[in-house]
Amino acid sequence: VVAYGIQIDGVNLTYSALSVIAKGSLSSAGTTTLTKSNYSDVTEFKVVFIATGIRDTSDEERRPSATVGSSTITITQPSNATPHQYMVLGR
């Protein structure tokens, strides 16, 4: 249970210093790549996905995924995924 704030991977960010550094929409299959060096003062990155639109709860939902590498963040939207918003958080 989260009293307030958000939770990522089971970790409450209630007292976190994370800020939104990038955001966008994912509606069709493909990848979005962010270069970490564009955010030189950020040392920790987390990616959050939020489903948008009307969802069919009887269907298993396919979700986007993110990989945080040493120099880039790659966000992948599968071809059969529902539309999502993404936020990249950093501190």
PDB file of C-alpha atoms in Angstrom:
ATOM      1  CA  VAL A   1       0.000   0.000   0.000  1.00  0.00           C
ATOM      2  CA  VAL A   2       1.298   3.426  -0.943  1.00  0.00           C
ATOM      3  CA  ALA A   3       0.186   6.214   1.386  1.00  0.00           C
ATOM      4  CA  TYR A   4       0.982   8.791  -1.313  1.00  0.00           C
ATOM      5  CA  GLY A   5       3.414   9.122  -4.157  1.00  0.00           C
ATOM      6  CA  ILE A   6       4.092   6.305  -6.590  1.00  0.00           C
ATOM      7  CA  GLN A   7       5.460   2.789  -6.442  1.00  0.00           C
ATOM      8  CA  ILE A   8       7.899   1.223  -8.923  1.00  0.00           C
ATOM      9  CA  ASP A   9       8.873  -2.441  -8.818  1.00  0.00           C
ATOM     10  CA  GLY A  10       7.406  -2.689  -5.321  1.00  0.00           C
ATOM     11  CA  VAL A  11       9.443   0.257  -3.991  1.00  0.00           C
ATOM     12  CA  ASN A  12       7.559   3.255  -2.599  1.00  0.00           C
ATOM     13  CA  LEU A  13       8.888   6.558  -3.882  1.00  0.00           C
ATOM     14  CA  THR A  14       7.155   8.486  -1.133  1.00  0.00           C
ATOM     15  CA  TYR A  15      10.327  10.282  -0.017  1.00  0.00           C
ATOM     16  CA  SER A  16      12.258  10.053  -3.274  1.00  0.00           C
ATOM     17  CA  ALA A  17      14.144  12.802  -5.033  1.00  0.00           C
ATOM     18  CA  LEU A  18      13.213  11.393  -8.458  1.00  0.00           C
ATOM     19  CA  SER A  19      11.924  13.909 -11.008  1.00  0.00           C
ATOM     20  CA  VAL A  20      10.319  13.426 -14.417  1.00  0.00           C
ATOM     21  CA  ILE A  21      13.048  14.024 -16.992  1.00  0.00           C
ATOM     22  CA  ALA A  22      11.248  12.734 -20.117  1.00  0.00           C
ATOM     23  CA  LYS A  23       7.758  11.600 -21.066  1.00  0.00           C
ATOM     24  CA  GLY A  24       5.881  10.500 -24.140  1.00  0.00           C
ATOM     25  CA  SER A  25       3.239   8.316 -25.739  1.00  0.00           C
ATOM     26  CA  LEU A  26       3.541   4.832 -27.206  1.00  0.00           C
ATOM     27  CA  SER A  27       0.774   3.824 -29.597  1.00  0.00           C
ATOM     28  CA  SER A  28       2.481   1.854 -32.356  1.00  0.00           C
ATOM     29  CA  ALA A  29       5.221  -0.765 -32.412  1.00  0.00           C
ATOM     30  CA  GLY A  30       8.780   0.501 -32.289  1.00  0.00           C
ATOM     31  CA  THR A  31      11.542   1.714 -30.044  1.00  0.00           C
ATOM     32  CA  THR A  32      12.363   5.029 -28.441  1.00  0.00           C
ATOM     33  CA  THR A  33      15.955   5.652 -27.418  1.00  0.00           C
ATOM     34  CA  LEU A  34      17.115   8.321 -24.987  1.00  0.00           C
ATOM     35  CA  THR A  35      20.769   9.204 -24.559  1.00  0.00           C
ATOM     36  CA  LYS A  36      21.730   9.363 -20.888  1.00  0.00           C
ATOM     37  CA  SER A  37      24.486  11.928 -21.512  1.00  0.00           C
ATOM     38  CA  ASN A  38      21.761  14.455 -22.415  1.00  0.00           C
ATOM     39  CA  TYR A  39      20.957  14.422 -18.686  1.00  0.00           C
ATOM     40  CA  SER A  40      24.469  14.933 -17.312  1.00  0.00           C
ATOM     41  CA  ASP A  41      23.354  15.695 -13.750  1.00  0.00           C
ATOM     42  CA  VAL A  42      21.208  12.525 -13.497  1.00  0.00           C
ATOM     43  CA  THR A  43      22.785   9.358 -12.064  1.00  0.00           C
ATOM     44  CA  GLU A  44      19.758   7.090 -11.541  1.00  0.00           C
ATOM     45  CA  PHE A  45      17.017   6.355 -14.068  1.00  0.00           C
ATOM     46  CA  LYS A  46      13.658   4.556 -13.696  1.00  0.00           C
ATOM     47  CA  VAL A  47      11.039   4.080 -16.424  1.00  0.00           C
ATOM     48  CA  VAL A  48       7.312   3.962 -15.623  1.00  0.00           C
ATOM     49  CA  PHE A  49       4.514   2.916 -17.989  1.00  0.00           C
ATOM     50  CA  ILE A  50       0.865   3.937 -17.670  1.00  0.00           C
ATOM     51  CA  ALA A  51      -1.793   2.288 -19.844  1.00  0.00           C
ATOM     52  CA  THR A  52      -4.113   4.746 -21.605  1.00  0.00           C
ATOM     53  CA  GLY A  53      -7.514   4.450 -23.215  1.00  0.00           C
ATOM     54  CA  ILE A  54     -10.199   1.828 -22.783  1.00  0.00           C
ATOM     55  CA  ARG A  55      -8.690  -1.546 -21.945  1.00  0.00           C
ATOM     56  CA  ASP A  56     -10.129  -5.029 -22.409  1.00  0.00           C
ATOM     57  CA  THR A  57      -9.714  -6.638 -18.994  1.00  0.00           C
ATOM     58  CA  SER A  58     -10.639 -10.080 -20.391  1.00  0.00           C
ATOM     59  CA  ASP A  59      -7.486 -10.030 -22.520  1.00  0.00           C
ATOM     60  CA  GLU A  60      -3.939 -10.451 -21.240  1.00  0.00           C
ATOM     61  CA  GLU A  61      -2.339  -7.052 -21.680  1.00  0.00           C
ATOM     62  CA  ARG A  62       0.979  -6.717 -23.467  1.00  0.00           C
ATOM     63  CA  ARG A  63       3.067  -3.943 -22.012  1.00  0.00           C
ATOM     64  CA  PRO A  64       6.060  -1.975 -23.228  1.00  0.00           C
ATOM     65  CA  SER A  65       9.483  -2.651 -21.740  1.00  0.00           C
ATOM     66  CA  ALA A  66      12.557  -0.580 -21.019  1.00  0.00           C
ATOM     67  CA  THR A  67      16.251  -1.330 -20.837  1.00  0.00           C
ATOM     68  CA  VAL A  68      18.540   1.080 -19.004  1.00  0.00           C
ATOM     69  CA  GLY A  69      22.017   0.549 -20.427  1.00  0.00           C
ATOM     70  CA  SER A  70      25.302   2.269 -19.689  1.00  0.00           C
ATOM     71  CA  SER A  71      24.739   5.078 -22.218  1.00  0.00           C
ATOM     72  CA  THR A  72      21.127   4.797 -23.428  1.00  0.00           C
ATOM     73  CA  ILE A  73      17.597   4.019 -22.305  1.00  0.00           C
ATOM     74  CA  THR A  74      15.656   1.946 -24.837  1.00  0.00           C
ATOM     75  CA  ILE A  75      11.861   1.816 -24.607  1.00  0.00           C
ATOM     76  CA  THR A  76      10.203  -0.888 -26.723  1.00  0.00           C
ATOM     77  CA  GLN A  77       6.528  -1.016 -27.686  1.00  0.00           C
ATOM     78  CA  PRO A  78       5.571  -4.530 -28.947  1.00  0.00           C
ATOM     79  CA  SER A  79       3.287  -4.748 -31.990  1.00  0.00           C
ATOM     80  CA  ASN A  80       0.406  -6.193 -29.940  1.00  0.00           C
ATOM     81  CA  ALA A  81       0.725  -3.855 -26.934  1.00  0.00           C
ATOM     82  CA  THR A  82      -1.993  -1.456 -25.893  1.00  0.00           C
ATOM     83  CA  PRO A  83      -1.302   2.309 -25.944  1.00  0.00           C
ATOM     84  CA  HIS A  84       0.783   3.558 -23.011  1.00  0.00           C
ATOM     85  CA  GLN A  85       2.366   6.729 -21.720  1.00  0.00           C
ATOM     86  CA  TYR A  86       5.921   6.538 -20.436  1.00  0.00           C
ATOM     87  CA  MET A  87       7.780   8.628 -17.905  1.00  0.00           C
ATOM     88  CA  VAL A  88      11.503   8.492 -17.343  1.00  0.00           C
ATOM     89  CA  LEU A  89      12.328   9.442 -13.768  1.00  0.00           C
ATOM     90  CA  GLY A  90      15.783  10.423 -12.635  1.00  0.00           C
ATOM     91  CA  ARG A  91      17.836  11.860  -9.823  1.00  0.00           C
TER      92      ARG A  91
END
